[in-house]
Coordinates of C-alpha atoms in Angstrom, one line a residue:
X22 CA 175.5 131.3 170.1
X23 CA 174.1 129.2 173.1
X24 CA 175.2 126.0 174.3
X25 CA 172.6 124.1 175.4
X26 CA 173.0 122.1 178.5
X27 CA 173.4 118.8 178.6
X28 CA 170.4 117.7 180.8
X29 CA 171.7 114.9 182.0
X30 CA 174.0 117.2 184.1
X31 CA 171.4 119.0 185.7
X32 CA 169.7 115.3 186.6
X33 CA 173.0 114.4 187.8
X34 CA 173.7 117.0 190.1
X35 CA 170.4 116.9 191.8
X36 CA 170.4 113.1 192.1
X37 CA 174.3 113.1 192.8
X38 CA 175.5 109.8 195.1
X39 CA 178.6 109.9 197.1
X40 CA 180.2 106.8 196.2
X41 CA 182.8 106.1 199.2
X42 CA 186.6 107.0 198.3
X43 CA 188.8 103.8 198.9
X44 CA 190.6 106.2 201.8
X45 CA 187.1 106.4 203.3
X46 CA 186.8 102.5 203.2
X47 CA 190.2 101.8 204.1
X48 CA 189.5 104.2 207.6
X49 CA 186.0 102.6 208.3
X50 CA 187.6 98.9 208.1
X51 CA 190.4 99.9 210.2
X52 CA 187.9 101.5 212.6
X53 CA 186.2 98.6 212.8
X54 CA 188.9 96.1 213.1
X55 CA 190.1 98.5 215.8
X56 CA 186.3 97.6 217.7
X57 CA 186.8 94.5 217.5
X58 CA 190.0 94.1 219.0
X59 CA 189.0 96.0 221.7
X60 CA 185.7 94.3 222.5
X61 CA 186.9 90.6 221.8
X62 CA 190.8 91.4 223.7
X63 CA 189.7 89.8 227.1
X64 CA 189.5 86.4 225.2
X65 CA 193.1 86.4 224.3
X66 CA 194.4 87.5 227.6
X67 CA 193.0 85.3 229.4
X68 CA 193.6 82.5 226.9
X69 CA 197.5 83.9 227.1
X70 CA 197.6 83.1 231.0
X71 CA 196.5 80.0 230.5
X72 CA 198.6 79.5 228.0
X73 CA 201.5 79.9 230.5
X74 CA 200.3 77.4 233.1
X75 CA 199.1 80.2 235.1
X76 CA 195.7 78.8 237.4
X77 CA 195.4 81.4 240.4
X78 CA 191.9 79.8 240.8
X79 CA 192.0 76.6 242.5
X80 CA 189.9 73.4 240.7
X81 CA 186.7 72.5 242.0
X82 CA 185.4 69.1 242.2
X83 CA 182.8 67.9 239.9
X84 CA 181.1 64.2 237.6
X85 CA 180.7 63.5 234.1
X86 CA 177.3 62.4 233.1
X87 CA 179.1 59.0 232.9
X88 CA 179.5 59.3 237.1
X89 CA 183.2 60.1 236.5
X90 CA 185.4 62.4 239.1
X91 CA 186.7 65.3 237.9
X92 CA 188.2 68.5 238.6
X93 CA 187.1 71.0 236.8
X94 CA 189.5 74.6 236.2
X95 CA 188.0 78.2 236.2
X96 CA 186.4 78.9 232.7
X97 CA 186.8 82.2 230.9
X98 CA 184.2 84.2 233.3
X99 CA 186.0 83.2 236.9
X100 CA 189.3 83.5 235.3
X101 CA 188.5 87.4 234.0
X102 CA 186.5 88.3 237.2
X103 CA 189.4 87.3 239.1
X104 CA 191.5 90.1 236.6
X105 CA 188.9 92.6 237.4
X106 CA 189.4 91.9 241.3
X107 CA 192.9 91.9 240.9
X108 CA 193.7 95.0 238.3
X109 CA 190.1 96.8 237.9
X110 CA 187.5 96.5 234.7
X111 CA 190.7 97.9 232.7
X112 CA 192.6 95.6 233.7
X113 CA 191.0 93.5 230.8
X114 CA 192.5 95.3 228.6
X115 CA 196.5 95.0 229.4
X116 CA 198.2 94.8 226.0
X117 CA 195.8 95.8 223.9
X118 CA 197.0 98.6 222.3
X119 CA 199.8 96.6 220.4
X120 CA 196.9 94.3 219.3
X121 CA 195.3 97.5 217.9
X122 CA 198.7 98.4 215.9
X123 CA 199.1 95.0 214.8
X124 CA 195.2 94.4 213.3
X125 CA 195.5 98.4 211.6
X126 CA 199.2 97.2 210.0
X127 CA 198.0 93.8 208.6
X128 CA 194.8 95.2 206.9
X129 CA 196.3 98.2 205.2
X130 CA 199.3 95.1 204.3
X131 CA 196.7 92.9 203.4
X132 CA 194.6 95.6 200.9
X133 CA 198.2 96.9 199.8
X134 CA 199.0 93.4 198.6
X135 CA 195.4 92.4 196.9
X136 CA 195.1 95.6 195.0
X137 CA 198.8 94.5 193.5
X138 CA 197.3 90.7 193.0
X139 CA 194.7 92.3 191.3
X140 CA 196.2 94.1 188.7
X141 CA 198.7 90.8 188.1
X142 CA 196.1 88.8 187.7
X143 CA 195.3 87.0 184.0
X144 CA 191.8 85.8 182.5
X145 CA 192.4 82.1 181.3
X146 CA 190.4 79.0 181.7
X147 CA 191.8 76.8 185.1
X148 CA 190.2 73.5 186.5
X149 CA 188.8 74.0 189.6
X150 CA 192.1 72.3 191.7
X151 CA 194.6 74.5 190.3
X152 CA 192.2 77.7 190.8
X153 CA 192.5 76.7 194.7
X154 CA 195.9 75.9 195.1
X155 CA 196.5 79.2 193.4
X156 CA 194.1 81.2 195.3
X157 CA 195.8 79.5 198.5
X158 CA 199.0 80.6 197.2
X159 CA 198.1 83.8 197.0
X160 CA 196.8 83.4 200.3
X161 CA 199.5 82.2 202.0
X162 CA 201.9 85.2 200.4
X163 CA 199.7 87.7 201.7
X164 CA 199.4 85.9 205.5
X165 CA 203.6 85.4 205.7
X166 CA 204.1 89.4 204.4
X167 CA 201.4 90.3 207.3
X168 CA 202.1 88.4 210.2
X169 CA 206.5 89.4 209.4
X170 CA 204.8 93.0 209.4
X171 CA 202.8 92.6 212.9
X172 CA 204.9 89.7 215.1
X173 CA 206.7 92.6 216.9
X174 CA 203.9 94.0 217.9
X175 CA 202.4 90.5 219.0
X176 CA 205.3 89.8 221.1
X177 CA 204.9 92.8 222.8
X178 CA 201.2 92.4 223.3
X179 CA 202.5 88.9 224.4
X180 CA 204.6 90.3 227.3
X181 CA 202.3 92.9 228.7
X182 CA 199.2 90.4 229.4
X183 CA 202.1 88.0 230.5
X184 CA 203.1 90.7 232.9
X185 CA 200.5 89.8 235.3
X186 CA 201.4 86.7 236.4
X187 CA 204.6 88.2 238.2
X188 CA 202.8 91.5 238.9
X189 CA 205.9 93.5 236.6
X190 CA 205.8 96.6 235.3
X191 CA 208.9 96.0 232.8
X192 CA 207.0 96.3 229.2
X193 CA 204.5 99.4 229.6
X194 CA 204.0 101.7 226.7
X195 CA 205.0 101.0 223.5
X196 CA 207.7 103.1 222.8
X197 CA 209.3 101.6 225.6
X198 CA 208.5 98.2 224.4
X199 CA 210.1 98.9 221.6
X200 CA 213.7 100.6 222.9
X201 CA 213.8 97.8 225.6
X202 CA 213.7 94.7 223.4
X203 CA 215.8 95.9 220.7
X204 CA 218.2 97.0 223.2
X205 CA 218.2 93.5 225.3
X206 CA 217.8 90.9 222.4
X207 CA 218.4 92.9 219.2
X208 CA 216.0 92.7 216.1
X209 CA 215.7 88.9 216.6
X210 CA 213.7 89.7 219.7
X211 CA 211.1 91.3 218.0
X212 CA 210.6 87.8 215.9
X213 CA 211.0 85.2 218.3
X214 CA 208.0 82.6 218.1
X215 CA 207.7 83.8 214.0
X216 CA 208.6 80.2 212.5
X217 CA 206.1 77.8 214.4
X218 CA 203.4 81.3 214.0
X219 CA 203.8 80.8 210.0
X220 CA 203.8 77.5 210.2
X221 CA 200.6 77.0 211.8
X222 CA 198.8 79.3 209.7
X223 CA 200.1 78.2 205.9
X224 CA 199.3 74.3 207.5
X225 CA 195.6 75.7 208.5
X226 CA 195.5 77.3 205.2
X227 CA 196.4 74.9 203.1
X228 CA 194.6 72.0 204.8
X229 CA 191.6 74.1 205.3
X230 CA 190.8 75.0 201.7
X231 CA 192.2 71.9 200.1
X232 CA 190.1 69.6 202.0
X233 CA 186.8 71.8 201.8
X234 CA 187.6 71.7 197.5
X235 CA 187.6 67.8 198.3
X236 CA 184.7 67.5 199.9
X237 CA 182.5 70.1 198.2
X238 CA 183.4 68.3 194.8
X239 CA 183.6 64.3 195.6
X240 CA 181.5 63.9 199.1
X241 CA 178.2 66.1 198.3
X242 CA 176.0 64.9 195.8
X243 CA 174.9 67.4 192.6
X244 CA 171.7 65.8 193.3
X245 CA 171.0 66.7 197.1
X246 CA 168.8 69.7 196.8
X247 CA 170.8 71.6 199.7
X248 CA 174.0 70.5 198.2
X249 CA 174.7 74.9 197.5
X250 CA 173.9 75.4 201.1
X251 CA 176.1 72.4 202.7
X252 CA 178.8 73.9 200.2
X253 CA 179.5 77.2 201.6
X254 CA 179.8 75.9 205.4
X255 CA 182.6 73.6 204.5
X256 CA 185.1 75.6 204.4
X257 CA 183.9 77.3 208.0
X258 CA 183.6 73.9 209.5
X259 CA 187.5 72.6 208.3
X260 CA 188.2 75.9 210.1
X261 CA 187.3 75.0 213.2
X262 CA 188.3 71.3 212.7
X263 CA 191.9 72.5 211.3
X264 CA 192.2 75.0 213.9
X265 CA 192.2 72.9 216.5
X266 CA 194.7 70.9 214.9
X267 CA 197.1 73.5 214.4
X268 CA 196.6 74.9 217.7
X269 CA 199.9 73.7 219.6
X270 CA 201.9 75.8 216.8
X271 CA 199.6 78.9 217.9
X272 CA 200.8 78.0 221.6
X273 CA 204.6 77.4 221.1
X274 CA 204.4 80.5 219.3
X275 CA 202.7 82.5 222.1
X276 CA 205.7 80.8 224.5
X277 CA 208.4 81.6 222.8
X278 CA 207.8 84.9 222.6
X279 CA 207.8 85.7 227.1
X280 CA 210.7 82.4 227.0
X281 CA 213.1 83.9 229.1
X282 CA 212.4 87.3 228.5
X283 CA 212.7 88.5 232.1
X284 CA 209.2 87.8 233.0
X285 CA 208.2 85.2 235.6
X286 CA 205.8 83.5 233.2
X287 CA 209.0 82.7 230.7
X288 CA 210.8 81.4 233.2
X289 CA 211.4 78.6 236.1
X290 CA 209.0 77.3 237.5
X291 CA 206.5 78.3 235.3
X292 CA 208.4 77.5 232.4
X293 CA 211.9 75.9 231.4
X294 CA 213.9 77.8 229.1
X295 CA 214.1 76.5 226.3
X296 CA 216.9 76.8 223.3
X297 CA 214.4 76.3 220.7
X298 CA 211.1 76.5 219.4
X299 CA 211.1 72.5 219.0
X300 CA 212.4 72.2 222.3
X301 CA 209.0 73.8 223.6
X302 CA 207.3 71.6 221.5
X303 CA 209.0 68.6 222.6
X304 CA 208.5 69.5 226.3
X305 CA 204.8 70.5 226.0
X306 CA 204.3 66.7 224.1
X307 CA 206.0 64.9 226.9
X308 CA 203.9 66.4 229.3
X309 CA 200.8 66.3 227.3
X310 CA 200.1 69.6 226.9
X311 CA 200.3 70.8 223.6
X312 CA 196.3 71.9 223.7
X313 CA 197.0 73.5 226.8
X314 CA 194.7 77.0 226.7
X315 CA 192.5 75.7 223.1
X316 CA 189.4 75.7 225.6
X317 CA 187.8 78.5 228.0
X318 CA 185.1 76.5 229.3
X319 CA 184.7 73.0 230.4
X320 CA 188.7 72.6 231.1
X321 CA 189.2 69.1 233.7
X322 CA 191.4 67.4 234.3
X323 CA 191.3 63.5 235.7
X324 CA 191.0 62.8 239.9
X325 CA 193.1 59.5 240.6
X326 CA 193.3 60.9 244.1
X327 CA 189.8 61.3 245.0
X328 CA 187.8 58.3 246.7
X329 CA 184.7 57.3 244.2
X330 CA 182.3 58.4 247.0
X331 CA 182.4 60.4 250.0
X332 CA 180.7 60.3 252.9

């Protein structure tokens, strides 16, 4: 006896989709964090010199619209045409493969850890506060496991773009990167920097959605007819607010990690050594510069020196 065929099957198999695998997503968003690394890396080096006090560019001499003297520091685009001059187009791209390493670890740590959220979580009825400080929580777990998982390779990334201030050739490849600092400081070396890096992210975190839930539900009216709209740029807008606020524990962080590692730019007279993360931070608030690199463009500083005319 035949079996007739289901015709749905036939239908099926003509009109078959390929629905992506979660390998095949997994690979195209590591590819593409990968781009963007690449394509956005000569921002953070050259926010990393600066960082370190380094200014091979001297000021020029410039007024506010308020008639004020001022000298104004090479922005982003003098600061990176003078790395081309000095180490070629590529030399843009000093440290980056570490960078690449460290993006490709945190998102397959990051996928790893929501897929286990996932299955954890429970349906049950929450007022909207508690959903955020447990969505935050999870947040914050899933920042901490990542950044333990990618600091070494950020201090490493750290110390090759700081290599150019000196002009050394000590941290090159990252094999050797590895070897050398495990050999020289141990497995602590690979995590110097970590606490003020956690820090400042769980504070931007936390701040960041906490206050955009405080707005979005006591400071824009039901009644405002763009009220959705104004809702979902809060939280972008805290970011960029909170950001800035956190930034000094992004740069004692970035310090800490060339502090006396054998590199001119972690040492005298670019930079004391210092016995402690606070230590940098005290020094950098004594001297005022705690938002020291938080700007490519538009960095001055006050002339006292400068006459009010010249002539």
């Amino acid at each position: 006896m035949d079996v007739e065929e289901n015709p749905s099957d036939g239908a099926s198999g003509a009109e078959q989709v390929n629905v992506p695998t979660p390998v095949d997503v997994d690979t195209a968003v590591l590819l593409l964090g990968a781009g963007v690394t690449a394509v956005t890396h000569p921002l953070p080096y050259v926010k990393l010199l600066i960082q370190v006090g380094h200014e091979p560019l001297p000021p020029t001499v410039g007024t506010t619209l308020f008639g004020r003297r001022v000298l104004y520091l090479p922005g982003f685009f003098s600061y990176a045409h003078h790395i081309v001059k000095v180490d070629g187009k590529w030399g843009l791209f000093r440290g980056l493969s570490p960078r690449i390493v460290s993006s490709a670890i945190s998102t397959v740590v990051r996928n790893k850890v929501k897929q286990m959220e996932f299955l954890s979580q429970k349906d049950k009825e929450e007022t909207p506060l508690r959903k955020v400080v447990k969505e935050t929580s999870h947040e914050m777990i899933i920042q901490c496991l990542s950044r333990v998982a990618t600091h070494p390779f950020h201090v490493i990334s750290v110390r090759c773009m700081a290599q150019f201030v000196g002009r050394e050739i000590k941290y090159s490849g990252m094999l050797n990167c590895l070897v050398k600092i495990y050999k020289e400081e141990g497995v602590t070396g690979f995590y110097v920097g970590l606490i003020p890096h956690v820090l400042g992210e769980v504070l931007f975190l936390w701040c960041c959605n906490l206050l955009a839930h405080f707005i979005n539900t006591y400071a824009v009216d039901e009644s405002f007819t763009q009220a959705p709209a104004m809702r979902s740029y809060t939280k972008f807008v805290m970011g960029i607010a909170v950001g800035a606020l956190t930034y000094p524990f992004m740069l004692v962080a970035d310090l800490m990690a060339v502090n006396n590692c054998g590199l001119a730019a972690g040492l005298p007279p670019y930079s004391p050594i210092f016995s402690s993360w606070m230590h940098c931070w005290t020094h950098l608030s004594n001297k005022g510069k705690l938002f020291r690199g938080s700007s490519f463009f538009f960095r001055r500083m006050p002339v006292t020196s400068l006459p009010l005319s010249e002539g």
